Amino acid sequence: CPEGSEDHTGYCLHEWYQEIALRRLGRAALMVAAANGPILGDRTHVAHPPVDAARHAAYAAEMARSIMAGESPYYLANTAFWLLAAEDGDPFAANRWYKPDGTPVLRETIQALADLPKRARTVPSVPATVSVLLEDGSTVTMELEDYVKGCVPRELPASSPMEALKAQAIAARTFAARAVRQPRHGATAVCTTSHCQNWSPKHSARSDKAVDETRGVVLTFGDELIGAYYFAHCDGHTRNSEEVWRAALPYCRSVPCICGNVKMYGHGVGMCQEGAIRMAQQGALAHEILTHYYRGVRVQRADGTPFTE
Ligand SMILES: [Zn+2]
Ligand SMILES: [Zn+2]
């Protein structure tokens, strides 16, 4: 708020929103605030007569429904939690949905929201096959797990610690599974170079074991497969995706890294491969390595249960 301005109605709360957004997403979030919430139903405000409980309930339910159905832009959210978070004496406290003793104020609204159909969290399906553009220009379709077995030893030395190989296998599988939905070469998901992921038909026993032990395991954020980017090594910390590309990916945040290099090799976004090896040498498990480099993601098996190895 500008110096000397007044904030009786709490519009500066957007700064608090931004703090939460920065903490949770690692970036500022575009927000639309409507001035209906805090003063809706303020019985002392001349311009805002007591709330029409039925209309409030209908609007709240419609807003919640459209957000759940994905019909609203992601930055539009029902900000009613202002009221729940308000302190005693706060201008919002008089209009919150629950009185301090727990009795609901806007009963109709609370009931309308409680009556909305519940949406189960979906588990993104992992495709069984992936189309691959070979260097001679031909395209082959192969089993996803076989493809990953051709990637891992090209991306990390097969002599790397097993947990680093497993982390690499999960990242490579996730990258390819996402590319099946969003092909990177016309209708073909991936190529065999570092443009997508390095691949060759050569396998190794150790990297095959890493792929088998993580069979079907992928990285998700929200209900989506993540863009599981990785690179050779960083210079002590990885980069926010928007510093390198345009998109600000909430899970590709700058994080400190123990790889011990002073120069960056690669784009710097996502998992530092040397850092993954170093973490594994120090006893980190694959899921710990992955959640260090990809912030806030879930490492999950095909059935949606967490992978904690
Ligand atoms: Zn490619
Ligand atoms: Zn690093």
PDB file of C-alpha atoms and ligand atoms in Angstrom:
ATOM      1  CA  CYS A   1       0.000   0.000   0.000  1.00  0.00           C
ATOM      2  CA  PRO A   2       1.289   3.496  -0.760  1.00  0.00           C
ATOM      3  CA  GLU A   3       2.564   5.494   2.238  1.00  0.00           C
ATOM      4  CA  GLY A   4      -0.292   7.276   4.016  1.00  0.00           C
ATOM      5  CA  SER A   5      -3.043   5.277   2.370  1.00  0.00           C
ATOM      6  CA  GLU A   6      -5.651   3.628   4.499  1.00  0.00           C
ATOM      7  CA  ASP A   7      -6.434  -0.027   4.489  1.00  0.00           C
ATOM      8  CA  HIS A   8      -9.521  -0.360   6.652  1.00  0.00           C
ATOM      9  CA  THR A   9     -11.007  -2.942   4.359  1.00  0.00           C
ATOM     10  CA  GLY A  10      -7.895  -5.011   4.031  1.00  0.00           C
ATOM     11  CA  TYR A  11      -7.165  -4.767   0.348  1.00  0.00           C
ATOM     12  CA  CYS A  12      -3.471  -5.027   1.187  1.00  0.00           C
ATOM     13  CA  LEU A  13      -4.188  -8.680   1.849  1.00  0.00           C
ATOM     14  CA  HIS A  14      -3.115  -9.244  -1.751  1.00  0.00           C
ATOM     15  CA  GLU A  15       0.414  -8.825  -0.408  1.00  0.00           C
ATOM     16  CA  TRP A  16      -0.262 -11.696   1.939  1.00  0.00           C
ATOM     17  CA  TYR A  17      -1.577 -13.727  -1.009  1.00  0.00           C
ATOM     18  CA  GLN A  18       1.603 -13.040  -2.897  1.00  0.00           C
ATOM     19  CA  GLU A  19       3.644 -14.165   0.074  1.00  0.00           C
ATOM     20  CA  ILE A  20       1.741 -17.469   0.092  1.00  0.00           C
ATOM     21  CA  ALA A  21       2.041 -17.790  -3.694  1.00  0.00           C
ATOM     22  CA  LEU A  22       5.780 -17.138  -3.581  1.00  0.00           C
ATOM     23  CA  ARG A  23       6.250 -19.662  -0.810  1.00  0.00           C
ATOM     24  CA  ARG A  24       4.098 -22.366  -2.391  1.00  0.00           C
ATOM     25  CA  LEU A  25       4.733 -21.791  -6.101  1.00  0.00           C
ATOM     26  CA  GLY A  26       8.071 -20.020  -6.014  1.00  0.00           C
ATOM     27  CA  ARG A  27       6.680 -17.147  -8.074  1.00  0.00           C
ATOM     28  CA  ALA A  28       4.158 -14.338  -7.918  1.00  0.00           C
ATOM     29  CA  ALA A  29       0.691 -15.276  -9.100  1.00  0.00           C
ATOM     30  CA  LEU A  30      -1.672 -13.223 -11.199  1.00  0.00           C
ATOM     31  CA  MET A  31      -4.759 -12.632  -9.094  1.00  0.00           C
ATOM     32  CA  VAL A  32      -8.176 -11.177  -9.617  1.00  0.00           C
ATOM     33  CA  ALA A  33      -9.801  -9.819  -6.476  1.00  0.00           C
ATOM     34  CA  ALA A  34     -13.455  -8.949  -6.365  1.00  0.00           C
ATOM     35  CA  ALA A  35     -14.642  -6.607  -3.651  1.00  0.00           C
ATOM     36  CA  ASN A  36     -17.607  -8.673  -2.689  1.00  0.00           C
ATOM     37  CA  GLY A  37     -16.169 -10.967  -0.056  1.00  0.00           C
ATOM     38  CA  PRO A  38     -15.132  -8.848   2.898  1.00  0.00           C
ATOM     39  CA  ILE A  39     -17.964  -6.358   2.770  1.00  0.00           C
ATOM     40  CA  LEU A  40     -20.686  -8.633   1.579  1.00  0.00           C
ATOM     41  CA  GLY A  41     -23.237  -8.584   4.315  1.00  0.00           C
ATOM     42  CA  ASP A  42     -21.607  -5.834   6.321  1.00  0.00           C
ATOM     43  CA  ARG A  43     -24.675  -4.759   8.237  1.00  0.00           C
ATOM     44  CA  THR A  44     -23.163  -1.360   9.049  1.00  0.00           C
ATOM     45  CA  HIS A  45     -22.019  -0.419   5.567  1.00  0.00           C
ATOM     46  CA  VAL A  46     -24.408   1.924   3.748  1.00  0.00           C
ATOM     47  CA  ALA A  47     -23.416   0.691   0.322  1.00  0.00           C
ATOM     48  CA  HIS A  48     -23.597  -2.987   1.215  1.00  0.00           C
ATOM     49  CA  PRO A  49     -26.844  -4.176   2.729  1.00  0.00           C
ATOM     50  CA  PRO A  50     -27.066  -7.489   4.578  1.00  0.00           C
ATOM     51  CA  VAL A  51     -26.238 -10.433   2.410  1.00  0.00           C
ATOM     52  CA  ASP A  52     -28.927 -12.337   0.560  1.00  0.00           C
ATOM     53  CA  ALA A  53     -28.087 -15.750   1.988  1.00  0.00           C
ATOM     54  CA  ALA A  54     -29.630 -17.751  -0.848  1.00  0.00           C
ATOM     55  CA  ARG A  55     -27.850 -15.755  -3.550  1.00  0.00           C
ATOM     56  CA  HIS A  56     -24.573 -15.957  -1.694  1.00  0.00           C
ATOM     57  CA  ALA A  57     -24.922 -19.715  -1.457  1.00  0.00           C
ATOM     58  CA  ALA A  58     -25.746 -20.033  -5.156  1.00  0.00           C
ATOM     59  CA  TYR A  59     -22.825 -17.861  -6.229  1.00  0.00           C
ATOM     60  CA  ALA A  60     -20.338 -19.591  -3.923  1.00  0.00           C
ATOM     61  CA  ALA A  61     -21.419 -23.011  -5.149  1.00  0.00           C
ATOM     62  CA  GLU A  62     -21.304 -21.957  -8.802  1.00  0.00           C
ATOM     63  CA  MET A  63     -17.832 -20.493  -8.375  1.00  0.00           C
ATOM     64  CA  ALA A  64     -16.555 -23.618  -6.624  1.00  0.00           C
ATOM     65  CA  ARG A  65     -18.124 -25.832  -9.285  1.00  0.00           C
ATOM     66  CA  SER A  66     -16.572 -23.902 -12.172  1.00  0.00           C
ATOM     67  CA  ILE A  67     -13.149 -23.964 -10.523  1.00  0.00           C
ATOM     68  CA  MET A  68     -13.397 -27.725  -9.968  1.00  0.00           C
ATOM     69  CA  ALA A  69     -14.554 -28.252 -13.565  1.00  0.00           C
ATOM     70  CA  GLY A  70     -11.576 -26.310 -14.850  1.00  0.00           C
ATOM     71  CA  GLU A  71     -13.862 -23.719 -16.468  1.00  0.00           C
ATOM     72  CA  SER A  72     -12.267 -20.821 -14.589  1.00  0.00           C
ATOM     73  CA  PRO A  73      -8.740 -19.584 -15.125  1.00  0.00           C
ATOM     74  CA  TYR A  74      -6.313 -21.067 -12.634  1.00  0.00           C
ATOM     75  CA  TYR A  75      -5.673 -17.703 -10.996  1.00  0.00           C
ATOM     76  CA  LEU A  76      -9.290 -17.187 -10.071  1.00  0.00           C
ATOM     77  CA  ALA A  77      -9.977 -18.627  -6.674  1.00  0.00           C
ATOM     78  CA  ASN A  78     -12.643 -18.220  -4.086  1.00  0.00           C
ATOM     79  CA  THR A  79     -11.009 -16.087  -1.454  1.00  0.00           C
ATOM     80  CA  ALA A  80     -13.435 -16.914   1.321  1.00  0.00           C
ATOM     81  CA  PHE A  81     -10.610 -18.224   3.465  1.00  0.00           C
ATOM     82  CA  TRP A  82      -9.939 -14.573   4.317  1.00  0.00           C
ATOM     83  CA  LEU A  83     -12.907 -14.783   6.557  1.00  0.00           C
ATOM     84  CA  LEU A  84     -11.800 -17.988   8.191  1.00  0.00           C
ATOM     85  CA  ALA A  85      -8.331 -16.614   8.838  1.00  0.00           C
ATOM     86  CA  ALA A  86      -9.511 -13.281  10.263  1.00  0.00           C
ATOM     87  CA  GLU A  87      -8.452 -12.394  13.789  1.00  0.00           C
ATOM     88  CA  ASP A  88     -10.790 -11.034  16.441  1.00  0.00           C
ATOM     89  CA  GLY A  89     -11.249  -7.310  15.905  1.00  0.00           C
ATOM     90  CA  ASP A  90     -10.411  -7.684  12.229  1.00  0.00           C
ATOM     91  CA  PRO A  91     -12.992  -6.067   9.933  1.00  0.00           C
ATOM     92  CA  PHE A  92     -13.561  -9.487   8.394  1.00  0.00           C
ATOM     93  CA  ALA A  93     -14.299 -11.175  11.678  1.00  0.00           C
ATOM     94  CA  ALA A  94     -17.814  -9.785  11.842  1.00  0.00           C
ATOM     95  CA  ASN A  95     -18.571 -11.304   8.458  1.00  0.00           C
ATOM     96  CA  ARG A  96     -16.787 -14.587   8.633  1.00  0.00           C
ATOM     97  CA  TRP A  97     -18.592 -17.820   7.915  1.00  0.00           C
ATOM     98  CA  TYR A  98     -18.188 -19.112  11.429  1.00  0.00           C
ATOM     99  CA  LYS A  99     -18.509 -17.184  14.679  1.00  0.00           C
ATOM    100  CA  PRO A 100     -15.702 -17.654  17.212  1.00  0.00           C
ATOM    101  CA  ASP A 101     -17.854 -20.233  19.038  1.00  0.00           C
ATOM    102  CA  GLY A 102     -18.045 -22.285  15.849  1.00  0.00           C
ATOM    103  CA  THR A 103     -21.618 -21.570  14.818  1.00  0.00           C
ATOM    104  CA  PRO A 104     -21.941 -21.003  11.089  1.00  0.00           C
ATOM    105  CA  VAL A 105     -23.033 -17.607   9.843  1.00  0.00           C
ATOM    106  CA  LEU A 106     -23.845 -18.297   6.207  1.00  0.00           C
ATOM    107  CA  ARG A 107     -25.504 -21.659   6.752  1.00  0.00           C
ATOM    108  CA  GLU A 108     -26.905 -21.842   3.230  1.00  0.00           C
ATOM    109  CA  THR A 109     -23.491 -21.238   1.706  1.00  0.00           C
ATOM    110  CA  ILE A 110     -21.755 -23.798   3.854  1.00  0.00           C
ATOM    111  CA  GLN A 111     -24.439 -26.349   3.009  1.00  0.00           C
ATOM    112  CA  ALA A 112     -24.301 -25.538  -0.714  1.00  0.00           C
ATOM    113  CA  LEU A 113     -20.539 -26.105  -0.739  1.00  0.00           C
ATOM    114  CA  ALA A 114     -20.837 -29.286   1.306  1.00  0.00           C
ATOM    115  CA  ASP A 115     -23.395 -30.595  -1.189  1.00  0.00           C
ATOM    116  CA  LEU A 116     -21.115 -30.189  -4.208  1.00  0.00           C
ATOM    117  CA  PRO A 117     -20.041 -33.474  -5.787  1.00  0.00           C
ATOM    118  CA  LYS A 118     -16.616 -34.517  -4.549  1.00  0.00           C
ATOM    119  CA  ARG A 119     -13.975 -34.982  -7.195  1.00  0.00           C
ATOM    120  CA  ALA A 120     -11.574 -37.841  -6.682  1.00  0.00           C
ATOM    121  CA  ARG A 121      -7.913 -37.123  -7.354  1.00  0.00           C
ATOM    122  CA  THR A 122      -7.036 -38.658 -10.694  1.00  0.00           C
ATOM    123  CA  VAL A 123      -3.854 -40.547 -11.357  1.00  0.00           C
ATOM    124  CA  PRO A 124      -2.392 -39.690 -14.748  1.00  0.00           C
ATOM    125  CA  SER A 125      -2.173 -42.863 -16.781  1.00  0.00           C
ATOM    126  CA  VAL A 126       1.281 -43.858 -17.916  1.00  0.00           C
ATOM    127  CA  PRO A 127       1.286 -44.963 -21.568  1.00  0.00           C
ATOM    128  CA  ALA A 128       2.514 -48.477 -22.372  1.00  0.00           C
ATOM    129  CA  THR A 129       4.337 -47.428 -25.526  1.00  0.00           C
ATOM    130  CA  VAL A 130       6.215 -44.435 -26.892  1.00  0.00           C
ATOM    131  CA  SER A 131       6.962 -43.429 -30.493  1.00  0.00           C
ATOM    132  CA  VAL A 132      10.620 -42.655 -31.106  1.00  0.00           C
ATOM    133  CA  LEU A 133      12.200 -40.744 -33.983  1.00  0.00           C
ATOM    134  CA  LEU A 134      15.449 -42.518 -34.852  1.00  0.00           C
ATOM    135  CA  GLU A 135      18.489 -40.751 -36.278  1.00  0.00           C
ATOM    136  CA  ASP A 136      17.857 -42.149 -39.777  1.00  0.00           C
ATOM    137  CA  GLY A 137      14.496 -40.355 -39.774  1.00  0.00           C
ATOM    138  CA  SER A 138      12.367 -43.463 -39.262  1.00  0.00           C
ATOM    139  CA  THR A 139       9.928 -43.804 -36.391  1.00  0.00           C
ATOM    140  CA  VAL A 140       9.497 -46.848 -34.191  1.00  0.00           C
ATOM    141  CA  THR A 141       7.035 -47.540 -31.432  1.00  0.00           C
ATOM    142  CA  MET A 142       8.463 -49.310 -28.421  1.00  0.00           C
ATOM    143  CA  GLU A 143       7.422 -50.386 -24.961  1.00  0.00           C
ATOM    144  CA  LEU A 144       7.891 -47.433 -22.614  1.00  0.00           C
ATOM    145  CA  GLU A 145       9.904 -49.516 -20.140  1.00  0.00           C
ATOM    146  CA  ASP A 146      12.199 -50.745 -22.932  1.00  0.00           C
ATOM    147  CA  TYR A 147      12.679 -47.194 -24.136  1.00  0.00           C
ATOM    148  CA  VAL A 148      13.639 -46.087 -20.602  1.00  0.00           C
ATOM    149  CA  LYS A 149      16.168 -48.932 -20.440  1.00  0.00           C
ATOM    150  CA  GLY A 150      17.821 -47.481 -23.540  1.00  0.00           C
ATOM    151  CA  CYS A 151      17.870 -43.977 -22.034  1.00  0.00           C
ATOM    152  CA  VAL A 152      19.268 -44.462 -18.556  1.00  0.00           C
ATOM    153  CA  PRO A 153      22.751 -45.767 -19.498  1.00  0.00           C
ATOM    154  CA  ARG A 154      23.058 -42.989 -22.113  1.00  0.00           C
ATOM    155  CA  GLU A 155      22.163 -40.369 -19.562  1.00  0.00           C
ATOM    156  CA  LEU A 156      24.124 -41.600 -16.503  1.00  0.00           C
ATOM    157  CA  PRO A 157      27.129 -43.929 -16.307  1.00  0.00           C
ATOM    158  CA  ALA A 158      25.770 -47.393 -15.498  1.00  0.00           C
ATOM    159  CA  SER A 159      28.340 -47.537 -12.680  1.00  0.00           C
ATOM    160  CA  SER A 160      26.522 -44.678 -10.862  1.00  0.00           C
ATOM    161  CA  PRO A 161      24.968 -45.425  -7.472  1.00  0.00           C
ATOM    162  CA  MET A 162      21.740 -47.415  -7.799  1.00  0.00           C
ATOM    163  CA  GLU A 163      19.568 -44.678  -6.251  1.00  0.00           C
ATOM    164  CA  ALA A 164      20.838 -42.135  -8.795  1.00  0.00           C
ATOM    165  CA  LEU A 165      20.061 -44.588 -11.611  1.00  0.00           C
ATOM    166  CA  LYS A 166      16.570 -45.091 -10.185  1.00  0.00           C
ATOM    167  CA  ALA A 167      16.031 -41.319  -9.984  1.00  0.00           C
ATOM    168  CA  GLN A 168      17.204 -41.029 -13.591  1.00  0.00           C
ATOM    169  CA  ALA A 169      14.895 -43.853 -14.673  1.00  0.00           C
ATOM    170  CA  ILE A 170      11.881 -42.154 -13.057  1.00  0.00           C
ATOM    171  CA  ALA A 171      12.757 -38.775 -14.600  1.00  0.00           C
ATOM    172  CA  ALA A 172      13.279 -40.321 -18.058  1.00  0.00           C
ATOM    173  CA  ARG A 173      10.023 -42.301 -17.834  1.00  0.00           C
ATOM    174  CA  THR A 174       8.093 -39.194 -16.776  1.00  0.00           C
ATOM    175  CA  PHE A 175       9.627 -37.115 -19.561  1.00  0.00           C
ATOM    176  CA  ALA A 176       8.692 -39.718 -22.176  1.00  0.00           C
ATOM    177  CA  ALA A 177       5.193 -40.324 -20.790  1.00  0.00           C
ATOM    178  CA  ARG A 178       4.494 -36.606 -20.960  1.00  0.00           C
ATOM    179  CA  ALA A 179       5.883 -36.466 -24.500  1.00  0.00           C
ATOM    180  CA  VAL A 180       3.387 -39.156 -25.548  1.00  0.00           C
ATOM    181  CA  ARG A 181       0.625 -36.666 -24.719  1.00  0.00           C
ATOM    182  CA  GLN A 182       2.501 -33.648 -26.043  1.00  0.00           C
ATOM    183  CA  PRO A 183       4.658 -35.040 -28.875  1.00  0.00           C
ATOM    184  CA  ARG A 184       7.901 -33.180 -29.465  1.00  0.00           C
ATOM    185  CA  HIS A 185       8.420 -34.156 -33.120  1.00  0.00           C
ATOM    186  CA  GLY A 186       5.220 -33.795 -35.122  1.00  0.00           C
ATOM    187  CA  ALA A 187       3.183 -36.818 -34.141  1.00  0.00           C
ATOM    188  CA  THR A 188       6.251 -38.578 -32.734  1.00  0.00           C
ATOM    189  CA  ALA A 189       6.864 -38.302 -29.005  1.00  0.00           C
ATOM    190  CA  VAL A 190      10.650 -38.124 -28.708  1.00  0.00           C
ATOM    191  CA  CYS A 191      13.917 -38.235 -30.620  1.00  0.00           C
ATOM    192  CA  THR A 192      17.037 -40.106 -29.503  1.00  0.00           C
ATOM    193  CA  THR A 193      19.323 -37.104 -28.916  1.00  0.00           C
ATOM    194  CA  SER A 194      19.823 -34.701 -26.046  1.00  0.00           C
ATOM    195  CA  HIS A 195      17.117 -32.537 -27.657  1.00  0.00           C
ATOM    196  CA  CYS A 196      14.731 -34.950 -25.930  1.00  0.00           C
ATOM    197  CA  GLN A 197      16.609 -37.693 -24.120  1.00  0.00           C
ATOM    198  CA  ASN A 198      19.664 -39.616 -25.231  1.00  0.00           C
ATOM    199  CA  TRP A 199      18.769 -43.168 -26.226  1.00  0.00           C
ATOM    200  CA  SER A 200      20.426 -46.169 -27.820  1.00  0.00           C
ATOM    201  CA  PRO A 201      19.430 -49.847 -28.039  1.00  0.00           C
ATOM    202  CA  LYS A 202      22.328 -50.769 -25.740  1.00  0.00           C
ATOM    203  CA  HIS A 203      21.305 -51.786 -22.243  1.00  0.00           C
ATOM    204  CA  SER A 204      23.297 -52.430 -19.094  1.00  0.00           C
ATOM    205  CA  ALA A 205      22.429 -54.839 -16.294  1.00  0.00           C
ATOM    206  CA  ARG A 206      22.642 -52.211 -13.538  1.00  0.00           C
ATOM    207  CA  SER A 207      20.542 -49.593 -15.284  1.00  0.00           C
ATOM    208  CA  ASP A 208      18.019 -52.276 -16.322  1.00  0.00           C
ATOM    209  CA  LYS A 209      17.702 -53.152 -12.636  1.00  0.00           C
ATOM    210  CA  ALA A 210      17.035 -49.474 -11.802  1.00  0.00           C
ATOM    211  CA  VAL A 211      14.296 -49.353 -14.441  1.00  0.00           C
ATOM    212  CA  ASP A 212      12.742 -52.640 -13.280  1.00  0.00           C
ATOM    213  CA  GLU A 213      12.744 -51.559  -9.634  1.00  0.00           C
ATOM    214  CA  THR A 214      10.921 -48.347 -10.522  1.00  0.00           C
ATOM    215  CA  ARG A 215       8.591 -49.861 -13.106  1.00  0.00           C
ATOM    216  CA  GLY A 216       5.688 -47.480 -13.849  1.00  0.00           C
ATOM    217  CA  VAL A 217       6.833 -44.878 -11.298  1.00  0.00           C
ATOM    218  CA  VAL A 218       6.400 -41.261 -12.443  1.00  0.00           C
ATOM    219  CA  LEU A 219       6.531 -37.720 -11.082  1.00  0.00           C
ATOM    220  CA  THR A 220       3.323 -35.725 -10.818  1.00  0.00           C
ATOM    221  CA  PHE A 221       2.325 -32.252  -9.737  1.00  0.00           C
ATOM    222  CA  GLY A 222      -1.359 -31.636  -9.149  1.00  0.00           C
ATOM    223  CA  ASP A 223      -2.854 -34.350 -11.325  1.00  0.00           C
ATOM    224  CA  GLU A 224      -0.349 -33.940 -14.146  1.00  0.00           C
ATOM    225  CA  LEU A 225       2.876 -35.568 -15.238  1.00  0.00           C
ATOM    226  CA  ILE A 226       5.650 -33.037 -14.788  1.00  0.00           C
ATOM    227  CA  GLY A 227       8.154 -31.829 -17.364  1.00  0.00           C
ATOM    228  CA  ALA A 228      11.012 -33.831 -15.814  1.00  0.00           C
ATOM    229  CA  TYR A 229      13.940 -31.788 -17.121  1.00  0.00           C
ATOM    230  CA  TYR A 230      17.484 -32.605 -16.112  1.00  0.00           C
ATOM    231  CA  PHE A 231      20.992 -31.632 -17.152  1.00  0.00           C
ATOM    232  CA  ALA A 232      24.644 -32.614 -16.624  1.00  0.00           C
ATOM    233  CA  HIS A 233      25.669 -30.367 -13.745  1.00  0.00           C
ATOM    234  CA  CYS A 234      25.038 -26.983 -12.200  1.00  0.00           C
ATOM    235  CA  ASP A 235      27.231 -24.363 -10.552  1.00  0.00           C
ATOM    236  CA  GLY A 236      26.014 -24.816  -7.003  1.00  0.00           C
ATOM    237  CA  HIS A 237      22.341 -24.159  -7.566  1.00  0.00           C
ATOM    238  CA  THR A 238      19.777 -25.033 -10.218  1.00  0.00           C
ATOM    239  CA  ARG A 239      17.684 -22.402 -12.032  1.00  0.00           C
ATOM    240  CA  ASN A 240      14.064 -21.294 -11.959  1.00  0.00           C
ATOM    241  CA  SER A 241      12.579 -22.470 -15.264  1.00  0.00           C
ATOM    242  CA  GLU A 242      11.511 -18.941 -16.239  1.00  0.00           C
ATOM    243  CA  GLU A 243      15.121 -17.718 -16.003  1.00  0.00           C
ATOM    244  CA  VAL A 244      15.996 -20.127 -18.806  1.00  0.00           C
ATOM    245  CA  TRP A 245      12.738 -20.580 -20.710  1.00  0.00           C
ATOM    246  CA  ARG A 246       9.479 -18.667 -20.664  1.00  0.00           C
ATOM    247  CA  ALA A 247       7.317 -20.938 -18.537  1.00  0.00           C
ATOM    248  CA  ALA A 248       7.446 -20.627 -14.758  1.00  0.00           C
ATOM    249  CA  LEU A 249       7.015 -24.244 -13.693  1.00  0.00           C
ATOM    250  CA  PRO A 250       6.127 -24.452 -10.001  1.00  0.00           C
ATOM    251  CA  TYR A 251       8.249 -27.575  -9.528  1.00  0.00           C
ATOM    252  CA  CYS A 252      11.325 -26.288 -11.388  1.00  0.00           C
ATOM    253  CA  ARG A 253      12.623 -23.895  -8.738  1.00  0.00           C
ATOM    254  CA  SER A 254      16.204 -22.892  -8.072  1.00  0.00           C
ATOM    255  CA  VAL A 255      17.546 -25.192  -5.350  1.00  0.00           C
ATOM    256  CA  PRO A 256      21.019 -25.556  -3.820  1.00  0.00           C
ATOM    257  CA  CYS A 257      23.044 -28.483  -5.119  1.00  0.00           C
ATOM    258  CA  ILE A 258      25.980 -30.427  -3.731  1.00  0.00           C
ATOM    259  CA  CYS A 259      27.573 -31.379  -7.063  1.00  0.00           C
ATOM    260  CA  GLY A 260      30.509 -29.105  -6.245  1.00  0.00           C
ATOM    261  CA  ASN A 261      30.951 -27.545  -9.700  1.00  0.00           C
ATOM    262  CA  VAL A 262      31.578 -23.858 -10.270  1.00  0.00           C
ATOM    263  CA  LYS A 263      30.354 -23.847 -13.883  1.00  0.00           C
ATOM    264  CA  MET A 264      26.994 -24.766 -15.322  1.00  0.00           C
ATOM    265  CA  TYR A 265      26.848 -27.507 -17.936  1.00  0.00           C
ATOM    266  CA  GLY A 266      23.398 -27.734 -19.471  1.00  0.00           C
ATOM    267  CA  HIS A 267      20.246 -25.628 -19.084  1.00  0.00           C
ATOM    268  CA  GLY A 268      20.216 -25.742 -15.290  1.00  0.00           C
ATOM    269  CA  VAL A 269      16.502 -26.547 -14.912  1.00  0.00           C
ATOM    270  CA  GLY A 270      15.324 -29.531 -12.863  1.00  0.00           C
ATOM    271  CA  MET A 271      17.609 -32.359 -11.748  1.00  0.00           C
ATOM    272  CA  CYS A 272      21.383 -31.873 -11.735  1.00  0.00           C
ATOM    273  CA  GLN A 273      22.667 -35.321 -12.750  1.00  0.00           C
ATOM    274  CA  GLU A 274      26.007 -34.972 -10.955  1.00  0.00           C
ATOM    275  CA  GLY A 275      24.170 -33.697  -7.906  1.00  0.00           C
ATOM    276  CA  ALA A 276      21.901 -36.754  -8.046  1.00  0.00           C
ATOM    277  CA  ILE A 277      24.968 -39.011  -8.049  1.00  0.00           C
ATOM    278  CA  ARG A 278      26.485 -37.087  -5.131  1.00  0.00           C
ATOM    279  CA  MET A 279      23.262 -37.256  -3.125  1.00  0.00           C
ATOM    280  CA  ALA A 280      23.029 -41.013  -3.737  1.00  0.00           C
ATOM    281  CA  GLN A 281      26.647 -41.436  -2.598  1.00  0.00           C
ATOM    282  CA  GLN A 282      25.650 -39.701   0.633  1.00  0.00           C
ATOM    283  CA  GLY A 283      22.788 -42.140   1.175  1.00  0.00           C
ATOM    284  CA  ALA A 284      19.798 -40.355  -0.366  1.00  0.00           C
ATOM    285  CA  LEU A 285      17.048 -42.528  -1.823  1.00  0.00           C
ATOM    286  CA  ALA A 286      15.717 -42.009  -5.341  1.00  0.00           C
ATOM    287  CA  HIS A 287      12.543 -40.297  -4.144  1.00  0.00           C
ATOM    288  CA  GLU A 288      14.579 -37.965  -1.922  1.00  0.00           C
ATOM    289  CA  ILE A 289      16.804 -36.969  -4.828  1.00  0.00           C
ATOM    290  CA  LEU A 290      13.793 -36.325  -7.040  1.00  0.00           C
ATOM    291  CA  THR A 291      11.851 -34.261  -4.504  1.00  0.00           C
ATOM    292  CA  HIS A 292      14.963 -32.182  -3.861  1.00  0.00           C
ATOM    293  CA  TYR A 293      15.300 -31.156  -7.506  1.00  0.00           C
ATOM    294  CA  TYR A 294      11.593 -31.126  -8.407  1.00  0.00           C
ATOM    295  CA  ARG A 295       9.840 -29.147  -5.712  1.00  0.00           C
ATOM    296  CA  GLY A 296       6.455 -30.214  -4.414  1.00  0.00           C
ATOM    297  CA  VAL A 297       6.098 -33.212  -6.734  1.00  0.00           C
ATOM    298  CA  ARG A 298       4.758 -36.639  -5.879  1.00  0.00           C
ATOM    299  CA  VAL A 299       6.749 -39.720  -6.775  1.00  0.00           C
ATOM    300  CA  GLN A 300       4.017 -42.226  -7.484  1.00  0.00           C
ATOM    301  CA  ARG A 301       3.465 -45.738  -8.682  1.00  0.00           C
ATOM    302  CA  ALA A 302       1.060 -46.556 -11.493  1.00  0.00           C
ATOM    303  CA  ASP A 303      -1.739 -47.171  -8.959  1.00  0.00           C
ATOM    304  CA  GLY A 304      -1.218 -43.722  -7.431  1.00  0.00           C
ATOM    305  CA  THR A 305       0.426 -44.900  -4.205  1.00  0.00           C
ATOM    306  CA  PRO A 306       3.589 -43.066  -3.176  1.00  0.00           C
ATOM    307  CA  PHE A 307       6.970 -44.500  -4.121  1.00  0.00           C
ATOM    308  CA  THR A 308       9.151 -44.027  -1.046  1.00  0.00           C
ATOM    309  CA  GLU A 309      12.251 -45.967  -2.019  1.00  0.00           C
TER     310      GLU A 309
HETATM  311 ZN    ZN B   1      13.778 -34.360 -29.604  1.00  0.00          ZN
HETATM  312 ZN    ZN B   2      24.538 -29.495  -9.300  1.00  0.00          ZN
END
